[in-house]
Amino acid sequence: MIGNDSADLVYDPRPTLRDNGTAPGPPVNSYGAIQNHSINHKHQTSPQPETKDERHSANHSRVCGWVCIEIPVFLFFLSLNNSLPVTQYYLTAREYRDLGVPNVTGCSEGGEGEGGGASLLDTIQARVSTYTMYLNFLGSLPAILPVLFMGSISHRYGRKVALYLVSLGAMARMAVFTLVFHYEWRVEYLYIGSVLEGMTGGFGCFLMSSYTIVADATKEGGSRRAVKITLTEAATMLGSSAGLTMSGYWVRSLGYVAPLLFSAGLQVFVIIFLFLFVPETVPSSPPTPISCSILLKSLKVFLKVSVYALH
């Protein structure tokens, strides 16, 4: 084989003898280095060092193995369901006070037939139900758009970002409600708190992000994923039940402001726990673009599900 470089040798593989009758040795270049023409050696490659992405993927899989999302889920729904009934209690008591009647649940001496206590109770319940309906509506309607976009946002910036936003929105609602309850502002100011919470996605967005973290940290089809989903659902139910049970005792003992402060404190603890003890389950990757096509596809799915549910 004749090389193009001047340092290569003219090497004839046929066995020849030197002038002194000895067999030729291995070919050498002009610098005296032995050249190896073995085919196996030519194609042999040295092991490549582990890349940064491979090391990150291995570390990510190892870290995600101990994700404990059940605790913040339990605390979030404990906070949420401890604060929601307090609003209804407050609205009922305030309607009784504004009408100048004692806060009782039974009928007055006038009787139902004479249009006494029963008629007044119906009026109060109707007004409280109207306020509650508006609060729920204003908290749910603004949450549609954040939920549609939050999947792409969490894939781009991290799953915990969505959880942080929802907890901050819940804290904003509780702050507004606390001010209204303490300073006896107009009831309509409560709508501001519901809108602020809805703009961050509400509890639906929190659940979506929590289950996404479970899916990221477990293998598809594995038994561990089923166990984690079951535990997350159990944490949701236990937190909701405990919150609803606690709220009545809170109001009876300490009034309407204390439960809201306690619930806001739980949201702060949720954020701290997520930051310190829940690892990010999204590995670093090129950012996912957020475009209008994602919104249109999400709206299409939302409308299909809504139509199917109505039928």
PDB file of C-alpha atoms in Angstrom:
ATOM      1  CA  MET A   1       0.000   0.000   0.000  1.00  0.00           C
ATOM      2  CA  ILE A   2       1.464   3.346  -1.074  1.00  0.00           C
ATOM      3  CA  GLY A   3       0.567   6.310   1.122  1.00  0.00           C
ATOM      4  CA  ASN A   4       0.191   9.809  -0.036  1.00  0.00           C
ATOM      5  CA  ASP A   5       2.229  11.197   2.841  1.00  0.00           C
ATOM      6  CA  SER A   6       5.983  11.287   2.512  1.00  0.00           C
ATOM      7  CA  ALA A   7       6.199   9.687   5.954  1.00  0.00           C
ATOM      8  CA  ASP A   8       4.484   6.462   4.682  1.00  0.00           C
ATOM      9  CA  LEU A   9       6.494   3.478   3.495  1.00  0.00           C
ATOM     10  CA  VAL A  10       6.314   1.350   0.388  1.00  0.00           C
ATOM     11  CA  TYR A  11       5.375  -1.974   1.883  1.00  0.00           C
ATOM     12  CA  ASP A  12       5.061  -5.203  -0.102  1.00  0.00           C
ATOM     13  CA  PRO A  13       3.192  -7.864   1.894  1.00  0.00           C
ATOM     14  CA  ARG A  14       4.955 -10.678  -0.041  1.00  0.00           C
ATOM     15  CA  PRO A  15       7.690 -12.355   2.006  1.00  0.00           C
ATOM     16  CA  THR A  16      11.083 -11.204   0.801  1.00  0.00           C
ATOM     17  CA  LEU A  17      14.595 -11.559   2.089  1.00  0.00           C
ATOM     18  CA  ARG A  18      16.969  -8.829   2.877  1.00  0.00           C
ATOM     19  CA  ASP A  19      20.379  -8.638   1.288  1.00  0.00           C
ATOM     20  CA  ASN A  20      21.849 -10.413   4.300  1.00  0.00           C
ATOM     21  CA  GLY A  21      19.314 -13.270   3.996  1.00  0.00           C
ATOM     22  CA  THR A  22      17.195 -12.363   7.043  1.00  0.00           C
ATOM     23  CA  ALA A  23      13.436 -11.979   7.068  1.00  0.00           C
ATOM     24  CA  PRO A  24      12.101  -8.440   6.976  1.00  0.00           C
ATOM     25  CA  GLY A  25      10.785  -6.903  10.159  1.00  0.00           C
ATOM     26  CA  PRO A  26       7.620  -4.894  10.648  1.00  0.00           C
ATOM     27  CA  PRO A  27       7.333  -1.744   8.578  1.00  0.00           C
ATOM     28  CA  VAL A  28       8.458   1.484  10.122  1.00  0.00           C
ATOM     29  CA  ASN A  29       7.910   5.062   9.093  1.00  0.00           C
ATOM     30  CA  SER A  30      10.549   7.676   8.622  1.00  0.00           C
ATOM     31  CA  TYR A  31      10.551   8.410  12.365  1.00  0.00           C
ATOM     32  CA  GLY A  32      11.304   4.801  13.296  1.00  0.00           C
ATOM     33  CA  ALA A  33       7.802   4.081  14.652  1.00  0.00           C
ATOM     34  CA  ILE A  34       6.324   0.665  13.909  1.00  0.00           C
ATOM     35  CA  GLN A  35       3.224   0.776  11.738  1.00  0.00           C
ATOM     36  CA  ASN A  36       0.511  -1.776  12.432  1.00  0.00           C
ATOM     37  CA  HIS A  37      -1.532  -2.768   9.396  1.00  0.00           C
ATOM     38  CA  SER A  38      -3.773  -5.208  11.219  1.00  0.00           C
ATOM     39  CA  ILE A  39      -7.360  -4.851  10.134  1.00  0.00           C
ATOM     40  CA  ASN A  40      -8.671  -5.645  13.610  1.00  0.00           C
ATOM     41  CA  HIS A  41      -6.440  -3.004  15.146  1.00  0.00           C
ATOM     42  CA  LYS A  42      -7.453  -0.474  12.532  1.00  0.00           C
ATOM     43  CA  HIS A  43     -11.136  -0.813  13.424  1.00  0.00           C
ATOM     44  CA  GLN A  44     -10.653  -1.059  17.160  1.00  0.00           C
ATOM     45  CA  THR A  45     -11.972   1.980  19.034  1.00  0.00           C
ATOM     46  CA  SER A  46     -11.217   3.055  22.551  1.00  0.00           C
ATOM     47  CA  PRO A  47     -14.157   3.407  24.973  1.00  0.00           C
ATOM     48  CA  GLN A  48     -15.713   6.846  24.761  1.00  0.00           C
ATOM     49  CA  PRO A  49     -16.024   8.861  27.963  1.00  0.00           C
ATOM     50  CA  GLU A  50     -19.516   9.330  29.384  1.00  0.00           C
ATOM     51  CA  THR A  51     -21.131  12.459  28.065  1.00  0.00           C
ATOM     52  CA  LYS A  52     -22.676  15.161  30.218  1.00  0.00           C
ATOM     53  CA  ASP A  53     -26.198  14.287  29.052  1.00  0.00           C
ATOM     54  CA  GLU A  54     -25.694  10.614  29.914  1.00  0.00           C
ATOM     55  CA  ARG A  55     -24.426  11.483  33.376  1.00  0.00           C
ATOM     56  CA  HIS A  56     -27.379  13.861  33.876  1.00  0.00           C
ATOM     57  CA  SER A  57     -29.844  11.175  32.738  1.00  0.00           C
ATOM     58  CA  ALA A  58     -28.372   8.652  35.171  1.00  0.00           C
ATOM     59  CA  ASN A  59     -28.456  11.142  38.044  1.00  0.00           C
ATOM     60  CA  HIS A  60     -31.999  12.178  37.095  1.00  0.00           C
ATOM     61  CA  SER A  61     -33.235   8.571  37.204  1.00  0.00           C
ATOM     62  CA  ARG A  62     -31.535   8.014  40.555  1.00  0.00           C
ATOM     63  CA  VAL A  63     -32.916  11.222  42.106  1.00  0.00           C
ATOM     64  CA  CYS A  64     -36.476  10.720  40.845  1.00  0.00           C
ATOM     65  CA  GLY A  65     -36.639   7.349  42.549  1.00  0.00           C
ATOM     66  CA  TRP A  66     -37.549   8.890  45.912  1.00  0.00           C
ATOM     67  CA  VAL A  67     -39.998  11.623  44.870  1.00  0.00           C
ATOM     68  CA  CYS A  68     -42.530  12.151  47.674  1.00  0.00           C
ATOM     69  CA  ILE A  69     -45.317  14.252  46.200  1.00  0.00           C
ATOM     70  CA  GLU A  70     -47.995  12.846  48.513  1.00  0.00           C
ATOM     71  CA  ILE A  71     -47.107  15.124  51.441  1.00  0.00           C
ATOM     72  CA  PRO A  72     -47.506  18.456  49.572  1.00  0.00           C
ATOM     73  CA  VAL A  73     -50.689  17.115  47.942  1.00  0.00           C
ATOM     74  CA  PHE A  74     -52.135  16.277  51.369  1.00  0.00           C
ATOM     75  CA  LEU A  75     -51.183  19.680  52.795  1.00  0.00           C
ATOM     76  CA  PHE A  76     -52.510  21.571  49.769  1.00  0.00           C
ATOM     77  CA  PHE A  77     -55.966  19.992  49.917  1.00  0.00           C
ATOM     78  CA  LEU A  78     -56.014  20.260  53.703  1.00  0.00           C
ATOM     79  CA  SER A  79     -55.448  23.999  53.309  1.00  0.00           C
ATOM     80  CA  LEU A  80     -57.929  24.352  50.459  1.00  0.00           C
ATOM     81  CA  ASN A  81     -60.822  22.513  52.091  1.00  0.00           C
ATOM     82  CA  ASN A  82     -60.178  24.095  55.464  1.00  0.00           C
ATOM     83  CA  SER A  83     -60.637  27.579  53.992  1.00  0.00           C
ATOM     84  CA  LEU A  84     -63.524  27.063  51.567  1.00  0.00           C
ATOM     85  CA  PRO A  85     -66.308  26.221  54.088  1.00  0.00           C
ATOM     86  CA  VAL A  86     -65.277  29.192  56.220  1.00  0.00           C
ATOM     87  CA  THR A  87     -66.439  31.492  53.438  1.00  0.00           C
ATOM     88  CA  GLN A  88     -69.915  30.005  53.456  1.00  0.00           C
ATOM     89  CA  TYR A  89     -70.097  30.249  57.252  1.00  0.00           C
ATOM     90  CA  TYR A  90     -69.037  33.886  57.123  1.00  0.00           C
ATOM     91  CA  LEU A  91     -71.506  34.811  54.387  1.00  0.00           C
ATOM     92  CA  THR A  92     -74.363  33.196  56.298  1.00  0.00           C
ATOM     93  CA  ALA A  93     -73.482  34.972  59.535  1.00  0.00           C
ATOM     94  CA  ARG A  94     -73.086  38.271  57.733  1.00  0.00           C
ATOM     95  CA  GLU A  95     -76.481  38.008  56.047  1.00  0.00           C
ATOM     96  CA  TYR A  96     -78.098  37.342  59.405  1.00  0.00           C
ATOM     97  CA  ARG A  97     -76.309  40.335  60.887  1.00  0.00           C
ATOM     98  CA  ASP A  98     -77.157  42.661  57.989  1.00  0.00           C
ATOM     99  CA  LEU A  99     -80.821  41.720  58.304  1.00  0.00           C
ATOM    100  CA  GLY A 100     -80.722  42.306  62.051  1.00  0.00           C
ATOM    101  CA  VAL A 101     -81.777  38.822  63.113  1.00  0.00           C
ATOM    102  CA  PRO A 102     -79.990  36.274  65.342  1.00  0.00           C
ATOM    103  CA  ASN A 103     -78.042  33.543  63.583  1.00  0.00           C
ATOM    104  CA  VAL A 104     -80.327  30.558  64.140  1.00  0.00           C
ATOM    105  CA  THR A 105     -81.205  27.623  61.945  1.00  0.00           C
ATOM    106  CA  GLY A 106     -84.712  26.917  63.145  1.00  0.00           C
ATOM    107  CA  CYS A 107     -88.034  28.655  62.471  1.00  0.00           C
ATOM    108  CA  SER A 108     -89.248  31.562  64.523  1.00  0.00           C
ATOM    109  CA  GLU A 109     -92.462  31.647  66.453  1.00  0.00           C
ATOM    110  CA  GLY A 110     -94.301  33.054  63.474  1.00  0.00           C
ATOM    111  CA  GLY A 111     -94.172  29.674  61.793  1.00  0.00           C
ATOM    112  CA  GLU A 112     -93.714  28.802  58.184  1.00  0.00           C
ATOM    113  CA  GLY A 113     -97.304  29.510  57.285  1.00  0.00           C
ATOM    114  CA  GLU A 114     -97.125  33.093  58.515  1.00  0.00           C
ATOM    115  CA  GLY A 115     -93.996  33.883  56.543  1.00  0.00           C
ATOM    116  CA  GLY A 116     -91.786  34.117  59.636  1.00  0.00           C
ATOM    117  CA  GLY A 117     -88.422  32.444  60.205  1.00  0.00           C
ATOM    118  CA  ALA A 118     -88.700  29.908  57.398  1.00  0.00           C
ATOM    119  CA  SER A 119     -89.168  32.600  54.765  1.00  0.00           C
ATOM    120  CA  LEU A 120     -86.268  34.611  56.176  1.00  0.00           C
ATOM    121  CA  LEU A 121     -84.059  31.531  56.245  1.00  0.00           C
ATOM    122  CA  ASP A 122     -84.878  30.795  52.623  1.00  0.00           C
ATOM    123  CA  THR A 123     -83.946  34.348  51.660  1.00  0.00           C
ATOM    124  CA  ILE A 124     -80.614  34.144  53.454  1.00  0.00           C
ATOM    125  CA  GLN A 125     -79.775  30.756  51.964  1.00  0.00           C
ATOM    126  CA  ALA A 126     -80.638  32.005  48.486  1.00  0.00           C
ATOM    127  CA  ARG A 127     -78.350  35.018  48.821  1.00  0.00           C
ATOM    128  CA  VAL A 128     -75.497  32.937  50.255  1.00  0.00           C
ATOM    129  CA  SER A 129     -75.917  30.412  47.445  1.00  0.00           C
ATOM    130  CA  THR A 130     -75.743  33.222  44.892  1.00  0.00           C
ATOM    131  CA  TYR A 131     -72.509  34.573  46.371  1.00  0.00           C
ATOM    132  CA  THR A 132     -71.033  31.071  46.494  1.00  0.00           C
ATOM    133  CA  MET A 133     -72.002  30.412  42.881  1.00  0.00           C
ATOM    134  CA  TYR A 134     -70.284  33.591  41.701  1.00  0.00           C
ATOM    135  CA  LEU A 135     -67.176  32.799  43.744  1.00  0.00           C
ATOM    136  CA  ASN A 136     -66.933  29.306  42.269  1.00  0.00           C
ATOM    137  CA  PHE A 137     -67.582  30.581  38.752  1.00  0.00           C
ATOM    138  CA  LEU A 138     -64.976  33.343  38.964  1.00  0.00           C
ATOM    139  CA  GLY A 139     -62.485  30.875  40.383  1.00  0.00           C
ATOM    140  CA  SER A 140     -63.108  28.226  37.713  1.00  0.00           C
ATOM    141  CA  LEU A 141     -63.472  30.250  34.509  1.00  0.00           C
ATOM    142  CA  PRO A 142     -60.040  31.956  34.598  1.00  0.00           C
ATOM    143  CA  ALA A 143     -58.445  28.575  35.378  1.00  0.00           C
ATOM    144  CA  ILE A 144     -59.216  27.166  31.921  1.00  0.00           C
ATOM    145  CA  LEU A 145     -56.402  28.934  30.075  1.00  0.00           C
ATOM    146  CA  PRO A 146     -53.663  28.281  32.678  1.00  0.00           C
ATOM    147  CA  VAL A 147     -54.505  24.579  32.752  1.00  0.00           C
ATOM    148  CA  LEU A 148     -54.313  24.378  28.956  1.00  0.00           C
ATOM    149  CA  PHE A 149     -50.877  26.001  28.860  1.00  0.00           C
ATOM    150  CA  MET A 150     -49.412  24.654  32.087  1.00  0.00           C
ATOM    151  CA  GLY A 151     -48.400  21.328  30.555  1.00  0.00           C
ATOM    152  CA  SER A 152     -46.065  22.992  28.059  1.00  0.00           C
ATOM    153  CA  ILE A 153     -44.862  25.530  30.612  1.00  0.00           C
ATOM    154  CA  SER A 154     -44.002  22.829  33.163  1.00  0.00           C
ATOM    155  CA  HIS A 155     -42.187  20.815  30.491  1.00  0.00           C
ATOM    156  CA  ARG A 156     -40.143  23.880  29.661  1.00  0.00           C
ATOM    157  CA  TYR A 157     -39.421  25.345  33.088  1.00  0.00           C
ATOM    158  CA  GLY A 158     -40.035  22.391  35.419  1.00  0.00           C
ATOM    159  CA  ARG A 159     -42.961  20.610  37.020  1.00  0.00           C
ATOM    160  CA  LYS A 160     -42.622  22.392  40.344  1.00  0.00           C
ATOM    161  CA  VAL A 161     -43.157  25.796  38.739  1.00  0.00           C
ATOM    162  CA  ALA A 162     -46.841  24.988  38.240  1.00  0.00           C
ATOM    163  CA  LEU A 163     -47.167  23.859  41.858  1.00  0.00           C
ATOM    164  CA  TYR A 164     -45.548  27.072  43.079  1.00  0.00           C
ATOM    165  CA  LEU A 165     -47.940  29.203  41.028  1.00  0.00           C
ATOM    166  CA  VAL A 166     -51.039  27.397  42.288  1.00  0.00           C
ATOM    167  CA  SER A 167     -49.943  27.708  45.919  1.00  0.00           C
ATOM    168  CA  LEU A 168     -49.240  31.416  45.442  1.00  0.00           C
ATOM    169  CA  GLY A 169     -52.685  31.860  43.887  1.00  0.00           C
ATOM    170  CA  ALA A 170     -54.320  30.114  46.843  1.00  0.00           C
ATOM    171  CA  MET A 171     -52.387  32.360  49.226  1.00  0.00           C
ATOM    172  CA  ALA A 172     -53.561  35.445  47.316  1.00  0.00           C
ATOM    173  CA  ARG A 173     -57.195  34.354  47.657  1.00  0.00           C
ATOM    174  CA  MET A 174     -56.793  33.709  51.368  1.00  0.00           C
ATOM    175  CA  ALA A 175     -55.149  37.099  51.843  1.00  0.00           C
ATOM    176  CA  VAL A 176     -58.056  38.899  50.153  1.00  0.00           C
ATOM    177  CA  PHE A 177     -60.621  36.888  52.106  1.00  0.00           C
ATOM    178  CA  THR A 178     -58.808  37.614  55.373  1.00  0.00           C
ATOM    179  CA  LEU A 179     -58.905  41.358  54.719  1.00  0.00           C
ATOM    180  CA  VAL A 180     -62.613  41.249  53.859  1.00  0.00           C
ATOM    181  CA  PHE A 181     -63.461  39.194  56.942  1.00  0.00           C
ATOM    182  CA  HIS A 182     -61.382  41.311  59.320  1.00  0.00           C
ATOM    183  CA  TYR A 183     -62.274  44.795  58.078  1.00  0.00           C
ATOM    184  CA  GLU A 184     -65.861  43.967  57.112  1.00  0.00           C
ATOM    185  CA  TRP A 185     -65.452  45.139  53.533  1.00  0.00           C
ATOM    186  CA  ARG A 186     -68.123  44.605  50.922  1.00  0.00           C
ATOM    187  CA  VAL A 187     -68.767  40.976  50.064  1.00  0.00           C
ATOM    188  CA  GLU A 188     -68.119  41.664  46.389  1.00  0.00           C
ATOM    189  CA  TYR A 189     -64.401  42.147  47.148  1.00  0.00           C
ATOM    190  CA  LEU A 190     -64.215  38.395  47.667  1.00  0.00           C
ATOM    191  CA  TYR A 191     -64.517  37.986  43.912  1.00  0.00           C
ATOM    192  CA  ILE A 192     -61.035  39.481  43.497  1.00  0.00           C
ATOM    193  CA  GLY A 193     -59.511  36.658  45.512  1.00  0.00           C
ATOM    194  CA  SER A 194     -61.322  34.003  43.494  1.00  0.00           C
ATOM    195  CA  VAL A 195     -60.126  35.517  40.213  1.00  0.00           C
ATOM    196  CA  LEU A 196     -56.527  35.656  41.445  1.00  0.00           C
ATOM    197  CA  GLU A 197     -56.629  31.996  42.401  1.00  0.00           C
ATOM    198  CA  GLY A 198     -58.250  31.025  39.119  1.00  0.00           C
ATOM    199  CA  MET A 199     -55.593  32.812  37.094  1.00  0.00           C
ATOM    200  CA  THR A 200     -52.964  30.406  38.463  1.00  0.00           C
ATOM    201  CA  GLY A 201     -54.886  27.258  37.540  1.00  0.00           C
ATOM    202  CA  GLY A 202     -56.538  26.291  40.807  1.00  0.00           C
ATOM    203  CA  PHE A 203     -56.569  22.833  42.337  1.00  0.00           C
ATOM    204  CA  GLY A 204     -57.043  21.212  38.922  1.00  0.00           C
ATOM    205  CA  CYS A 205     -53.648  22.467  37.821  1.00  0.00           C
ATOM    206  CA  PHE A 206     -52.100  21.300  41.086  1.00  0.00           C
ATOM    207  CA  LEU A 207     -53.463  17.796  40.589  1.00  0.00           C
ATOM    208  CA  MET A 208     -52.354  17.710  36.957  1.00  0.00           C
ATOM    209  CA  SER A 209     -48.796  18.678  37.853  1.00  0.00           C
ATOM    210  CA  SER A 210     -48.696  16.227  40.761  1.00  0.00           C
ATOM    211  CA  TYR A 211     -49.705  13.277  38.599  1.00  0.00           C
ATOM    212  CA  THR A 212     -47.224  14.416  35.950  1.00  0.00           C
ATOM    213  CA  ILE A 213     -44.452  14.264  38.537  1.00  0.00           C
ATOM    214  CA  VAL A 214     -45.552  10.740  39.437  1.00  0.00           C
ATOM    215  CA  ALA A 215     -45.457   9.757  35.764  1.00  0.00           C
ATOM    216  CA  ASP A 216     -41.977  11.257  35.357  1.00  0.00           C
ATOM    217  CA  ALA A 217     -40.587   9.464  38.397  1.00  0.00           C
ATOM    218  CA  THR A 218     -41.974   5.990  37.652  1.00  0.00           C
ATOM    219  CA  LYS A 219     -41.771   3.539  34.783  1.00  0.00           C
ATOM    220  CA  GLU A 220     -44.712   3.095  32.453  1.00  0.00           C
ATOM    221  CA  GLY A 221     -46.639  -0.081  33.219  1.00  0.00           C
ATOM    222  CA  GLY A 222     -44.746  -0.704  36.459  1.00  0.00           C
ATOM    223  CA  SER A 223     -46.393  -1.544  39.745  1.00  0.00           C
ATOM    224  CA  ARG A 224     -44.674   1.387  41.445  1.00  0.00           C
ATOM    225  CA  ARG A 225     -46.563   3.867  39.270  1.00  0.00           C
ATOM    226  CA  ALA A 226     -49.892   2.342  40.284  1.00  0.00           C
ATOM    227  CA  VAL A 227     -48.904   2.527  43.947  1.00  0.00           C
ATOM    228  CA  LYS A 228     -47.790   6.164  43.667  1.00  0.00           C
ATOM    229  CA  ILE A 229     -50.989   7.182  41.880  1.00  0.00           C
ATOM    230  CA  THR A 230     -53.055   5.430  44.553  1.00  0.00           C
ATOM    231  CA  LEU A 231     -51.131   7.156  47.339  1.00  0.00           C
ATOM    232  CA  THR A 232     -51.518  10.546  45.658  1.00  0.00           C
ATOM    233  CA  GLU A 233     -55.259  10.034  45.304  1.00  0.00           C
ATOM    234  CA  ALA A 234     -55.472   8.906  48.927  1.00  0.00           C
ATOM    235  CA  ALA A 235     -53.575  12.023  50.026  1.00  0.00           C
ATOM    236  CA  THR A 236     -56.095  14.150  48.112  1.00  0.00           C
ATOM    237  CA  MET A 237     -59.076  12.510  49.783  1.00  0.00           C
ATOM    238  CA  LEU A 238     -57.568  12.507  53.271  1.00  0.00           C
ATOM    239  CA  GLY A 239     -56.539  16.152  53.035  1.00  0.00           C
ATOM    240  CA  SER A 240     -59.979  17.186  51.792  1.00  0.00           C
ATOM    241  CA  SER A 241     -61.797  15.243  54.512  1.00  0.00           C
ATOM    242  CA  ALA A 242     -59.563  16.551  57.281  1.00  0.00           C
ATOM    243  CA  GLY A 243     -59.907  20.133  56.055  1.00  0.00           C
ATOM    244  CA  LEU A 244     -63.689  19.999  55.935  1.00  0.00           C
ATOM    245  CA  THR A 245     -63.806  18.486  59.420  1.00  0.00           C
ATOM    246  CA  MET A 246     -61.437  21.038  60.943  1.00  0.00           C
ATOM    247  CA  SER A 247     -63.113  24.143  59.546  1.00  0.00           C
ATOM    248  CA  GLY A 248     -66.221  23.886  61.711  1.00  0.00           C
ATOM    249  CA  TYR A 249     -64.217  23.604  64.935  1.00  0.00           C
ATOM    250  CA  TRP A 250     -61.962  26.476  63.864  1.00  0.00           C
ATOM    251  CA  VAL A 251     -64.922  28.812  63.295  1.00  0.00           C
ATOM    252  CA  ARG A 252     -66.646  27.842  66.535  1.00  0.00           C
ATOM    253  CA  SER A 253     -63.526  28.362  68.646  1.00  0.00           C
ATOM    254  CA  LEU A 254     -61.527  31.148  66.967  1.00  0.00           C
ATOM    255  CA  GLY A 255     -63.775  32.862  64.438  1.00  0.00           C
ATOM    256  CA  TYR A 256     -63.366  33.267  60.702  1.00  0.00           C
ATOM    257  CA  VAL A 257     -59.884  34.761  60.317  1.00  0.00           C
ATOM    258  CA  ALA A 258     -57.857  32.107  62.141  1.00  0.00           C
ATOM    259  CA  PRO A 259     -58.710  29.256  59.722  1.00  0.00           C
ATOM    260  CA  LEU A 260     -57.646  31.391  56.758  1.00  0.00           C
ATOM    261  CA  LEU A 261     -54.335  32.274  58.390  1.00  0.00           C
ATOM    262  CA  PHE A 262     -53.729  28.615  59.159  1.00  0.00           C
ATOM    263  CA  SER A 263     -54.540  27.650  55.560  1.00  0.00           C
ATOM    264  CA  ALA A 264     -52.208  30.332  54.206  1.00  0.00           C
ATOM    265  CA  GLY A 265     -49.461  29.039  56.483  1.00  0.00           C
ATOM    266  CA  LEU A 266     -49.972  25.546  55.078  1.00  0.00           C
ATOM    267  CA  GLN A 267     -49.498  26.897  51.563  1.00  0.00           C
ATOM    268  CA  VAL A 268     -46.204  28.474  52.623  1.00  0.00           C
ATOM    269  CA  PHE A 269     -45.137  25.119  54.035  1.00  0.00           C
ATOM    270  CA  VAL A 270     -46.120  23.410  50.768  1.00  0.00           C
ATOM    271  CA  ILE A 271     -43.837  25.751  48.814  1.00  0.00           C
ATOM    272  CA  ILE A 272     -40.949  25.191  51.243  1.00  0.00           C
ATOM    273  CA  PHE A 273     -41.390  21.414  51.153  1.00  0.00           C
ATOM    274  CA  LEU A 274     -41.479  21.372  47.361  1.00  0.00           C
ATOM    275  CA  PHE A 275     -38.345  23.488  47.166  1.00  0.00           C
ATOM    276  CA  LEU A 276     -36.327  21.472  49.684  1.00  0.00           C
ATOM    277  CA  PHE A 277     -37.494  17.877  49.403  1.00  0.00           C
ATOM    278  CA  VAL A 278     -39.125  17.274  46.007  1.00  0.00           C
ATOM    279  CA  PRO A 279     -36.566  17.007  43.175  1.00  0.00           C
ATOM    280  CA  GLU A 280     -37.292  18.347  39.727  1.00  0.00           C
ATOM    281  CA  THR A 281     -38.369  15.480  37.470  1.00  0.00           C
ATOM    282  CA  VAL A 282     -37.879  17.226  34.129  1.00  0.00           C
ATOM    283  CA  PRO A 283     -34.329  16.715  32.784  1.00  0.00           C
ATOM    284  CA  SER A 284     -32.626  19.608  31.093  1.00  0.00           C
ATOM    285  CA  SER A 285     -33.545  19.580  27.424  1.00  0.00           C
ATOM    286  CA  PRO A 286     -34.127  22.061  24.608  1.00  0.00           C
ATOM    287  CA  PRO A 287     -37.107  24.280  25.504  1.00  0.00           C
ATOM    288  CA  THR A 288     -40.458  23.243  24.131  1.00  0.00           C
ATOM    289  CA  PRO A 289     -41.957  26.032  22.026  1.00  0.00           C
ATOM    290  CA  ILE A 290     -45.296  27.416  23.168  1.00  0.00           C
ATOM    291  CA  SER A 291     -47.471  28.368  20.235  1.00  0.00           C
ATOM    292  CA  CYS A 292     -51.097  29.027  19.411  1.00  0.00           C
ATOM    293  CA  SER A 293     -51.404  25.558  17.885  1.00  0.00           C
ATOM    294  CA  ILE A 294     -51.017  24.064  21.359  1.00  0.00           C
ATOM    295  CA  LEU A 295     -53.887  26.233  22.605  1.00  0.00           C
ATOM    296  CA  LEU A 296     -56.110  25.283  19.663  1.00  0.00           C
ATOM    297  CA  LYS A 297     -55.460  21.575  20.135  1.00  0.00           C
ATOM    298  CA  SER A 298     -56.127  21.852  23.855  1.00  0.00           C
ATOM    299  CA  LEU A 299     -59.355  23.761  23.263  1.00  0.00           C
ATOM    300  CA  LYS A 300     -60.480  21.133  20.776  1.00  0.00           C
ATOM    301  CA  VAL A 301     -59.922  18.361  23.309  1.00  0.00           C
ATOM    302  CA  PHE A 302     -61.634  20.417  26.014  1.00  0.00           C
ATOM    303  CA  LEU A 303     -64.706  21.014  23.844  1.00  0.00           C
ATOM    304  CA  LYS A 304     -64.937  17.359  22.850  1.00  0.00           C
ATOM    305  CA  VAL A 305     -64.785  16.248  26.472  1.00  0.00           C
ATOM    306  CA  SER A 306     -67.357  18.881  27.483  1.00  0.00           C
ATOM    307  CA  VAL A 307     -69.790  17.854  24.743  1.00  0.00           C
ATOM    308  CA  TYR A 308     -69.337  14.192  25.631  1.00  0.00           C
ATOM    309  CA  ALA A 309     -69.976  14.936  29.319  1.00  0.00           C
ATOM    310  CA  LEU A 310     -73.160  16.883  28.525  1.00  0.00           C
ATOM    311  CA  HIS A 311     -74.545  14.003  26.514  1.00  0.00           C
TER     312      HIS A 311
END
